[in-house]
Amino acid sequence: MKFGGTSVADAQCIRRVVDILEQHHKAGNEVAVVVSAQRGVTDQLIEIAGKLPTAKDDSAIAPLIRALSTRHMTTLEGAAPDQVAEVGADIEERLISLQNILFAVYNLRELTPRSKDYIISFGERLLAPIVAAALRERGIPSTVMDGCEAGILTTPQHGESTSLPESDERIQRRVGPLLKKEIPVIMGFMGCTRDGILTTLGRSGSDYSASIIGAGIDADEIWIWTDVDGIMTCDPRVINDARVMPSLSYLEVMELSYFGAKVMHPRSIEPAMRKNILVRVKNTFNPTHPGTTIVRNGQRDNRVVKALTYIDKVAAININGAQMIGRPGVAKAIFTILADHEVNVMMISQGSSEANISLIVDESHLSAAVTALSDLMKQGVVREVSHNHDVCAVAVVGAGMAGAPGTGGRIFTALGAAEINVMMISQGSSEANISFVVHQDDGPRAVRVLHDEFHLSEASDE
Ligand code: ADP
Ligand code: ASP
Ligand code: MG
């Protein structure tokens, strides 16, 4: 069971988490817990880490340490009042380590990817001991492990590492034996390389941690506890009548999270899928709601389109050059150089004249992509590269679209009727997703139009 940032935001929330865990423990289940940082803490850590190398002085460090101390000590006092002395000392010790590394970054005027990962893992480091203490306070034995101790071994890409196959056996060996005796609390969001260097798994990474741990211990189910009733037809902050979907397939959730549904980390389905483990998304604040069940073949219903996502933090890159026509290997050169610069390409479209290739990348990868492609311009492989920030990508997802003719027609007819200009279209080979790009200003409206067109706010047997 994984509990997200809002689910552990204060002492009252943690008591609710412990209620849930106690209930499942008493029912005879073996449970491992993954926790993320308290809501907002990771953002605070990322912000200060980014500022320190160029800060005029180190005056931002003390107030942050004080704020984190107050917040976590208040949470501890409310969630595990009998262990304030002992667990409080542990938290203060962790805060001293954090403070030391922050001063080091300021003094060196340098933030390496490795030190950044270490800093941003502190949200989880500070919170996990409190949850374990709160469980002990209810008479449930519990100890804390960081992601590395729990056995998560990763690639060395700081900030975006991926679990390695060896993790399974290590997790089984390290976490497995504890389950009969206690509820171990594992810090989400982090693992380590084969050399023992700490890595983080990307934003929202504790969802991924939970799935890696679940696969490692061969769990029967992986439960993601969050602050909404389940995965919805669209981000509820964009569409106010978005509806919770009772059942989805692994593929559908992968498409949704990959195309920006912030409800889950994009990789979090992979480990579960590999072991065919059922994943449930549930609401910590409404635990009797059944939530969303995710399995290999989601419930078949008569809906072809199930959900929509919308990402505005993307950029479009257009690559032009007549040299591309009929010349094999140009696409290879483009994608190889982008991969070498660690640019993740979200969408591709190539016109039939072959003279133009358009790509969609995450905004944060744009400058690396432009640098990479200007190298190709110098080599004469492509002639012209331009980019555009004012775009957003919308993905229409549903496994039922595969082989169902007419869905594309319905999507683009509805958008046309609403006078929304579509700049680029792409359909994945899985056919579970059709995505397109529109001007940034049209994004929310495009989503609204399609949510209505496919009656997504109505119950599923429309
Ligand atoms: P946690 O801290 O539990 O990991 P997150 O904030 O990362 O929670 O993810 C849950 C939030 O994701 C919800 O509160 C909701 O606002 C947002 N969200 C975006 N898209 C969706 C969607 N399709 N379904 C449900 N929630 C979504
Ligand atoms: N605390 C991390 C983040 O904010 C991981 C997570 O919440 O899942 O990204
Ligand atoms: Mg999350």
Coordinates of C-alpha atoms and ligand atoms in Angstrom, one line a residue:
M1 CA 0.0 0.0 0.0
K2 CA 1.3 3.4 -1.0
F3 CA 0.2 6.6 0.6
G4 CA 0.7 9.9 -1.3
G5 CA 1.6 13.4 0.0
T6 CA -1.9 14.5 0.9
S7 CA -2.6 11.3 2.6
V8 CA 0.2 11.9 5.1
A9 CA 0.0 15.7 5.2
D10 CA -0.5 16.0 8.9
A11 CA -1.0 14.0 12.1
Q12 CA -4.7 13.6 11.6
C13 CA -4.1 12.2 8.1
I14 CA -1.5 9.8 9.5
R15 CA -3.9 8.5 12.1
R16 CA -6.3 7.8 9.2
V17 CA -3.6 6.0 7.4
V18 CA -2.9 3.9 10.5
D19 CA -6.7 3.1 10.8
I20 CA -6.6 1.7 7.3
L21 CA -3.5 -0.3 7.9
E22 CA -4.7 -1.6 11.2
Q23 CA -7.9 -2.8 9.6
H24 CA -6.1 -4.8 6.9
H25 CA -3.5 -6.1 9.4
K26 CA -6.3 -7.3 11.7
A27 CA -8.0 -9.0 8.8
G28 CA -4.9 -11.2 8.5
N29 CA -3.2 -9.5 5.5
E30 CA 0.5 -9.1 5.2
V31 CA 1.1 -5.5 4.2
A32 CA 4.2 -3.5 3.2
V33 CA 3.8 0.3 3.1
V34 CA 5.4 2.8 0.8
V35 CA 5.1 6.5 1.8
S36 CA 6.0 9.7 0.0
A37 CA 6.9 13.0 1.4
Q38 CA 4.3 15.3 3.1
R39 CA 2.5 17.4 0.5
G40 CA 4.7 20.2 -0.8
V41 CA 8.0 19.2 0.9
T42 CA 9.6 17.8 -2.2
D43 CA 8.8 21.1 -4.1
Q44 CA 10.4 23.0 -1.2
L45 CA 13.6 20.9 -1.4
I46 CA 13.8 21.2 -5.2
E47 CA 13.4 24.9 -5.0
I48 CA 16.1 25.5 -2.4
A49 CA 18.5 23.1 -4.1
G50 CA 18.1 25.0 -7.4
K51 CA 18.7 28.4 -5.8
L52 CA 21.7 27.7 -3.6
P53 CA 24.5 27.5 -6.2
T54 CA 23.7 31.1 -7.3
A55 CA 22.3 32.5 -4.1
K56 CA 23.8 35.7 -2.7
D57 CA 24.0 34.2 0.8
D58 CA 23.0 31.1 2.7
S59 CA 20.1 32.8 4.6
A60 CA 17.4 30.6 3.0
I61 CA 18.8 27.4 4.6
A62 CA 18.0 28.0 8.3
P63 CA 14.3 29.0 7.8
L64 CA 13.7 25.9 5.6
I65 CA 15.3 23.6 8.2
R66 CA 13.2 25.3 10.9
A67 CA 10.0 25.0 8.9
L68 CA 10.6 21.3 8.1
S69 CA 11.5 20.7 11.8
T70 CA 8.3 22.3 13.0
R71 CA 6.1 20.6 10.5
H72 CA 7.5 17.1 11.1
M73 CA 7.7 17.5 14.9
T74 CA 4.1 18.7 15.1
T75 CA 3.1 15.7 13.0
L76 CA 5.0 13.4 15.2
E77 CA 3.5 14.8 18.4
G78 CA 0.0 14.3 17.0
A79 CA 0.6 10.9 15.4
A80 CA 2.9 9.1 17.9
P81 CA 2.9 11.2 21.2
D82 CA 4.6 8.5 23.2
Q83 CA 7.7 8.3 20.9
V84 CA 8.4 12.0 20.5
A85 CA 11.8 11.8 22.3
E86 CA 13.2 8.9 20.4
V87 CA 11.8 9.4 17.0
G88 CA 12.2 13.2 17.3
A89 CA 15.9 12.8 17.9
D90 CA 16.1 10.7 14.7
I91 CA 14.3 13.4 12.7
E92 CA 16.5 16.1 14.1
E93 CA 19.6 14.0 13.1
R94 CA 18.2 13.7 9.6
L95 CA 17.6 17.5 9.4
I96 CA 21.3 18.1 10.4
S97 CA 22.4 15.9 7.5
L98 CA 20.1 17.9 5.2
Q99 CA 21.4 21.2 6.5
N100 CA 25.0 20.0 6.0
I101 CA 24.5 19.1 2.4
L102 CA 22.6 22.4 1.7
F103 CA 25.6 24.3 3.1
A104 CA 27.9 22.2 1.0
V105 CA 26.0 23.1 -2.2
Y106 CA 26.0 26.8 -1.3
N107 CA 29.8 26.8 -0.5
L108 CA 30.8 24.8 -3.5
R109 CA 28.4 26.8 -5.7
E110 CA 27.6 23.6 -7.4
L111 CA 24.6 21.3 -7.5
T112 CA 25.5 17.9 -9.0
P113 CA 22.7 15.6 -10.1
R114 CA 23.9 13.2 -7.4
S115 CA 23.6 15.8 -4.6
K116 CA 20.3 17.0 -5.9
D117 CA 18.9 13.5 -5.7
Y118 CA 20.2 13.2 -2.1
I119 CA 18.6 16.5 -1.1
I120 CA 15.2 15.9 -2.7
S121 CA 14.9 12.4 -1.0
F122 CA 14.7 14.1 2.4
G123 CA 10.9 14.6 2.3
E124 CA 10.5 10.8 2.4
R125 CA 13.4 10.4 4.9
L126 CA 11.7 12.7 7.4
L127 CA 8.2 11.4 7.1
A128 CA 8.6 7.6 7.0
P129 CA 9.9 7.3 10.7
I130 CA 6.7 9.1 11.8
V131 CA 4.4 6.6 10.1
A132 CA 6.3 3.6 11.5
A133 CA 6.1 5.2 15.0
A134 CA 2.3 5.8 14.6
L135 CA 1.9 2.1 13.7
R136 CA 3.9 1.0 16.8
E137 CA 1.8 3.2 18.9
R138 CA -1.2 1.1 17.8
G139 CA 0.7 -2.0 18.8
I140 CA 1.7 -3.0 15.3
P141 CA 5.4 -3.7 15.0
S142 CA 7.0 -1.5 12.3
T143 CA 10.5 -0.5 11.1
V144 CA 11.7 2.0 8.5
M145 CA 13.7 1.2 5.4
D146 CA 14.9 3.6 2.6
G147 CA 14.4 2.5 -1.0
C148 CA 17.9 1.2 -1.2
E149 CA 17.7 -0.9 2.0
A150 CA 14.4 -2.3 0.7
G151 CA 16.3 -3.6 -2.3
I152 CA 15.4 -1.2 -5.2
L153 CA 18.4 -1.2 -7.5
T154 CA 18.3 1.4 -10.3
T155 CA 20.0 2.7 -13.4
P156 CA 22.3 5.7 -12.7
Q157 CA 20.1 8.4 -14.3
H158 CA 19.7 10.8 -11.4
G159 CA 16.3 12.3 -11.2
E160 CA 14.7 9.8 -13.5
S161 CA 16.2 6.4 -12.7
T162 CA 14.5 3.0 -13.6
S163 CA 14.4 -0.1 -11.5
L164 CA 16.7 -3.0 -12.6
P165 CA 15.6 -6.6 -12.9
E166 CA 17.8 -7.6 -9.9
S167 CA 15.5 -5.6 -7.6
D168 CA 13.0 -8.4 -7.4
E169 CA 15.2 -10.9 -5.7
R170 CA 16.7 -8.3 -3.4
I171 CA 13.3 -7.0 -2.3
Q172 CA 12.1 -10.5 -1.8
R173 CA 15.1 -11.2 0.4
R174 CA 15.0 -8.0 2.4
V175 CA 11.3 -7.1 2.7
G176 CA 9.7 -10.5 2.3
P177 CA 10.8 -12.0 5.7
L178 CA 9.6 -8.9 7.6
L179 CA 6.0 -9.2 6.5
K180 CA 5.1 -12.0 8.9
K181 CA 6.3 -10.0 11.9
E182 CA 5.5 -6.4 11.1
I183 CA 4.4 -3.7 8.6
P184 CA 7.6 -2.3 7.2
V185 CA 7.4 1.3 6.1
I186 CA 9.5 2.0 3.0
M187 CA 10.5 5.5 1.8
G188 CA 9.2 5.9 -1.7
F189 CA 10.7 7.9 -4.6
M190 CA 14.3 6.5 -4.2
G191 CA 16.6 3.6 -4.9
C192 CA 20.3 3.2 -5.4
T193 CA 22.7 2.2 -8.1
R194 CA 24.9 -1.0 -8.0
D195 CA 27.5 1.2 -6.3
G196 CA 25.1 2.2 -3.6
I197 CA 24.7 5.8 -4.9
L198 CA 21.2 7.2 -4.1
T199 CA 18.9 7.8 -7.0
T200 CA 15.4 9.2 -7.4
L201 CA 12.7 7.8 -9.7
G202 CA 11.2 11.0 -11.0
R203 CA 8.4 13.2 -9.7
S204 CA 5.5 11.1 -8.3
G205 CA 8.1 8.3 -8.0
S206 CA 6.6 6.7 -4.9
D207 CA 3.8 5.2 -7.1
Y208 CA 6.6 3.5 -9.0
S209 CA 8.3 2.4 -5.7
A210 CA 5.1 0.8 -4.6
S211 CA 4.8 -1.2 -7.8
I212 CA 8.5 -2.2 -7.7
I213 CA 8.1 -3.4 -4.1
G214 CA 4.8 -5.1 -4.9
A215 CA 6.4 -7.0 -7.8
G216 CA 9.4 -7.8 -5.6
I217 CA 7.4 -9.4 -2.8
D218 CA 4.9 -11.0 -5.3
A219 CA 2.1 -9.2 -3.7
D220 CA -1.5 -10.2 -4.4
E221 CA -2.5 -6.6 -5.0
I222 CA -0.9 -3.1 -5.1
W223 CA -2.9 -0.3 -3.6
I224 CA -2.3 3.3 -4.4
W225 CA -4.0 5.5 -1.8
T226 CA -4.5 9.1 -2.8
D227 CA -6.8 12.0 -2.4
V228 CA -9.4 11.2 -5.1
D229 CA -11.8 8.3 -5.4
G230 CA -9.9 6.7 -8.3
I231 CA -8.6 7.4 -11.8
M232 CA -11.1 9.7 -13.5
T233 CA -12.1 10.3 -17.0
C234 CA -10.1 13.5 -17.0
D235 CA -8.1 15.6 -14.5
P236 CA -10.9 16.9 -12.1
R237 CA -9.1 20.3 -12.0
V238 CA -9.8 20.6 -15.8
I239 CA -13.2 19.0 -16.1
N240 CA -15.4 19.5 -13.0
D241 CA -17.8 16.6 -13.8
A242 CA -15.0 14.1 -14.5
R243 CA -16.1 10.6 -13.3
V244 CA -14.2 7.9 -11.5
M245 CA -13.6 4.8 -13.7
P246 CA -14.2 1.5 -11.9
S247 CA -11.9 -0.5 -14.1
L248 CA -9.1 0.1 -16.5
S249 CA -6.5 -2.1 -18.3
Y250 CA -2.7 -1.8 -17.7
L251 CA -2.4 -0.4 -21.2
E252 CA -5.0 2.3 -20.7
V253 CA -3.3 3.5 -17.4
M254 CA 0.1 3.5 -19.1
E255 CA -1.2 5.6 -21.9
L256 CA -2.9 8.0 -19.5
S257 CA 0.0 8.5 -17.2
Y258 CA 2.5 8.7 -20.1
F259 CA 0.4 11.5 -21.6
G260 CA 0.4 13.5 -18.4
A261 CA -2.5 12.2 -16.2
K262 CA -0.8 13.3 -12.9
V263 CA -2.6 10.7 -10.9
M264 CA 0.2 8.1 -11.4
H265 CA 3.9 8.0 -12.3
P266 CA 4.3 6.8 -15.9
R267 CA 6.3 3.8 -15.1
S268 CA 4.2 2.6 -12.1
I269 CA 2.3 0.0 -14.1
E270 CA 5.3 -1.8 -15.6
P271 CA 6.4 -3.8 -12.5
A272 CA 2.8 -4.8 -11.7
M273 CA 2.1 -5.8 -15.3
R274 CA 5.2 -7.9 -15.4
K275 CA 3.9 -10.0 -12.5
N276 CA 0.3 -9.6 -13.4
I277 CA -0.6 -8.0 -10.1
L278 CA -3.9 -6.2 -9.7
V279 CA -3.5 -2.5 -8.9
R280 CA -6.2 -0.5 -7.0
V281 CA -6.3 3.3 -6.8
K282 CA -8.3 4.4 -3.7
N283 CA -9.1 7.4 -1.6
T284 CA -7.5 7.7 1.9
F285 CA -10.3 10.1 2.8
N286 CA -13.1 7.9 1.5
P287 CA -11.8 4.4 2.0
T288 CA -15.1 2.6 1.5
H289 CA -15.3 3.8 -2.1
P290 CA -14.2 0.9 -4.4
G291 CA -11.9 3.1 -6.4
T292 CA -10.3 2.0 -9.7
T293 CA -9.2 -1.5 -10.4
I294 CA -6.4 -2.0 -12.9
V295 CA -5.8 -5.4 -14.5
R296 CA -4.4 -6.9 -17.7
N297 CA -7.8 -6.8 -19.5
G298 CA -9.9 -4.1 -18.1
Q299 CA -13.6 -4.6 -17.9
R300 CA -15.0 -4.7 -21.4
D301 CA -17.7 -2.1 -21.9
N302 CA -19.3 -0.5 -24.8
R303 CA -17.2 2.6 -24.5
V304 CA -14.4 3.1 -27.0
V305 CA -13.1 6.3 -25.5
K306 CA -12.6 6.1 -21.7
A307 CA -10.5 9.0 -20.6
L308 CA -8.7 12.2 -21.7
T309 CA -5.5 13.9 -20.6
Y310 CA -4.1 17.2 -21.3
I311 CA -0.5 18.4 -20.9
D312 CA 0.5 22.0 -21.4
K313 CA 4.2 21.8 -20.5
V314 CA 5.2 20.5 -23.9
A315 CA 6.9 22.1 -26.9
A316 CA 6.6 21.3 -30.6
I317 CA 9.8 21.0 -32.7
N318 CA 9.6 21.1 -36.5
I319 CA 12.4 19.7 -38.5
N320 CA 12.6 20.7 -42.2
G321 CA 15.0 19.8 -44.9
A322 CA 14.6 18.5 -48.4
Q323 CA 17.6 16.3 -47.7
M324 CA 15.3 14.0 -45.9
I325 CA 13.4 13.0 -48.9
G326 CA 14.0 9.4 -49.9
R327 CA 17.1 9.3 -47.8
P328 CA 17.2 6.4 -45.4
G329 CA 18.8 7.0 -42.0
V330 CA 17.7 10.6 -41.4
A331 CA 15.0 9.6 -38.9
K332 CA 17.6 7.3 -37.3
A333 CA 20.1 10.2 -37.0
I334 CA 17.5 12.5 -35.5
F335 CA 16.2 10.0 -32.8
T336 CA 19.7 8.7 -32.0
I337 CA 21.1 12.2 -31.3
L338 CA 18.0 13.1 -29.3
A339 CA 18.3 9.9 -27.2
D340 CA 22.1 10.6 -26.7
H341 CA 21.0 14.0 -25.2
E342 CA 18.4 12.1 -23.0
V343 CA 15.5 13.8 -24.7
N344 CA 12.2 12.0 -24.3
V345 CA 10.1 12.3 -27.5
M346 CA 6.4 12.1 -26.6
M347 CA 4.9 12.3 -30.1
I348 CA 6.2 12.0 -33.7
S349 CA 4.6 12.8 -36.9
Q350 CA 6.0 12.8 -40.4
G351 CA 4.4 14.2 -43.5
S352 CA 4.1 12.0 -46.5
S353 CA 6.5 14.2 -48.4
E354 CA 9.1 13.2 -45.9
A355 CA 10.4 16.7 -45.9
N356 CA 9.1 17.5 -42.5
I357 CA 9.2 15.7 -39.1
S358 CA 7.4 17.2 -36.1
L359 CA 8.1 16.1 -32.5
I360 CA 6.5 16.9 -29.2
V361 CA 8.9 16.9 -26.2
D362 CA 8.5 17.8 -22.5
E363 CA 9.2 21.5 -22.1
S364 CA 12.1 20.7 -19.8
H365 CA 13.8 18.8 -22.6
L366 CA 13.4 21.5 -25.2
S367 CA 16.8 23.2 -24.9
A368 CA 18.7 19.8 -25.0
A369 CA 16.6 18.8 -28.1
V370 CA 17.5 22.1 -29.9
T371 CA 21.2 21.7 -29.1
A372 CA 21.2 18.2 -30.3
L373 CA 19.3 19.1 -33.6
S374 CA 21.5 22.1 -34.3
D375 CA 24.4 19.6 -34.5
L376 CA 22.5 17.8 -37.2
M377 CA 22.0 21.1 -39.0
K378 CA 25.8 21.7 -39.0
Q379 CA 26.3 18.2 -40.4
G380 CA 23.9 19.0 -43.2
V381 CA 21.5 16.2 -42.2
V382 CA 18.6 18.6 -41.7
R383 CA 18.1 22.1 -42.9
E384 CA 15.9 23.9 -40.5
V385 CA 14.7 23.4 -37.0
S386 CA 12.0 25.6 -35.3
H387 CA 10.1 25.2 -32.1
N388 CA 6.9 26.4 -30.5
H389 CA 6.1 26.7 -26.8
D390 CA 2.5 27.7 -27.1
V391 CA 1.1 24.3 -27.6
C392 CA -0.5 21.5 -25.6
A393 CA -1.0 17.8 -26.2
V394 CA -4.3 16.1 -25.6
A395 CA -4.5 12.3 -25.5
V396 CA -7.7 10.3 -26.0
V397 CA -7.4 6.9 -24.4
G398 CA -9.4 3.7 -24.5
A399 CA -8.4 0.1 -25.3
G400 CA -11.8 -0.3 -27.2
M401 CA -10.5 2.1 -29.9
A402 CA -8.3 -0.7 -31.3
G403 CA -10.1 -1.9 -34.4
A404 CA -13.1 0.4 -33.8
P405 CA -13.5 2.4 -37.0
G406 CA -14.7 6.0 -36.9
T407 CA -13.3 7.1 -33.5
G408 CA -10.7 9.4 -35.1
G409 CA -13.5 10.8 -37.4
R410 CA -15.7 11.5 -34.3
I411 CA -12.8 13.2 -32.4
F412 CA -11.8 15.5 -35.3
T413 CA -15.3 16.3 -36.4
A414 CA -16.2 17.4 -32.9
L415 CA -13.0 19.6 -32.7
G416 CA -13.7 21.0 -36.1
A417 CA -17.3 21.9 -35.1
A418 CA -15.9 23.8 -32.1
E419 CA -13.4 25.6 -34.5
I420 CA -10.4 24.2 -32.8
N421 CA -7.4 24.0 -35.1
V422 CA -5.4 20.7 -34.8
M423 CA -1.7 21.2 -35.4
M424 CA -0.5 17.6 -35.2
I425 CA -2.0 14.1 -34.9
S426 CA -0.5 10.9 -33.8
Q427 CA -1.8 7.4 -33.0
G428 CA 0.2 4.9 -31.1
S429 CA 0.7 1.4 -32.4
S430 CA -1.3 0.1 -29.5
E431 CA -4.3 1.9 -30.9
A432 CA -5.4 2.6 -27.3
N433 CA -4.6 6.2 -27.8
I434 CA -5.0 9.0 -30.3
S435 CA -3.2 12.2 -29.4
F436 CA -3.1 15.5 -31.0
V437 CA -1.6 19.0 -30.5
V438 CA -3.5 22.3 -30.4
H439 CA -2.7 25.9 -29.5
Q440 CA -2.2 26.2 -25.7
D441 CA -5.3 28.4 -25.4
D442 CA -7.5 25.8 -27.0
G443 CA -6.4 22.9 -24.7
P444 CA -9.0 23.0 -22.0
R445 CA -11.8 23.6 -24.5
A446 CA -10.7 20.7 -26.6
V447 CA -10.8 18.5 -23.6
R448 CA -14.3 19.8 -22.7
V449 CA -15.6 19.2 -26.2
L450 CA -14.4 15.6 -26.3
H451 CA -15.5 14.8 -22.7
D452 CA -19.0 15.8 -23.9
E453 CA -18.8 14.2 -27.3
F454 CA -18.0 10.8 -25.7
H455 CA -20.5 11.3 -22.8
L456 CA -17.7 10.7 -20.3
S457 CA -19.5 12.2 -17.3
E458 CA -22.3 9.6 -17.7
A459 CA -22.1 6.1 -16.2
S460 CA -20.4 3.5 -18.5
D461 CA -23.3 1.7 -20.2
E462 CA -24.5 4.7 -22.2
Ligands
ADP1 P1 -0.6 11.7 -4.3 O1 0.1 12.7 -3.4 O2 -1.5 10.8 -3.6 O3 0.4 10.9 -5.1 P2 -1.1 13.3 -6.6 O4 -1.4 14.7 -6.3 O5 0.2 12.9 -7.1 O6 -1.5 12.5 -5.3 O7 -2.2 12.7 -7.6 C1 -3.6 12.8 -7.3 C2 -4.2 14.0 -8.0 O8 -4.0 13.8 -9.4 C3 -5.6 14.2 -7.8 O9 -5.8 15.0 -6.7 C4 -6.1 14.9 -9.1 O10 -6.1 16.3 -8.9 C5 -4.9 14.7 -10.1 N1 -5.4 14.0 -11.4 C6 -5.0 14.4 -12.6 N2 -5.5 13.6 -13.6 C7 -6.3 12.8 -12.9 C8 -7.2 11.7 -13.3 N3 -7.4 11.4 -14.6 N4 -7.8 11.0 -12.4 C9 -7.7 11.3 -11.1 N5 -6.9 12.3 -10.6 C10 -6.2 13.0 -11.5
ASP2 N1 7.7 13.1 -3.1 C1 7.9 12.8 -4.4 C2 7.4 13.9 -5.3 O1 6.8 14.9 -4.8 C3 7.4 11.5 -4.8 C4 5.9 11.3 -4.8 O2 5.2 12.1 -4.2 O3 5.5 10.3 -5.3 O4 7.5 13.8 -6.5
MG3 MG 1.6 11.3 -6.8

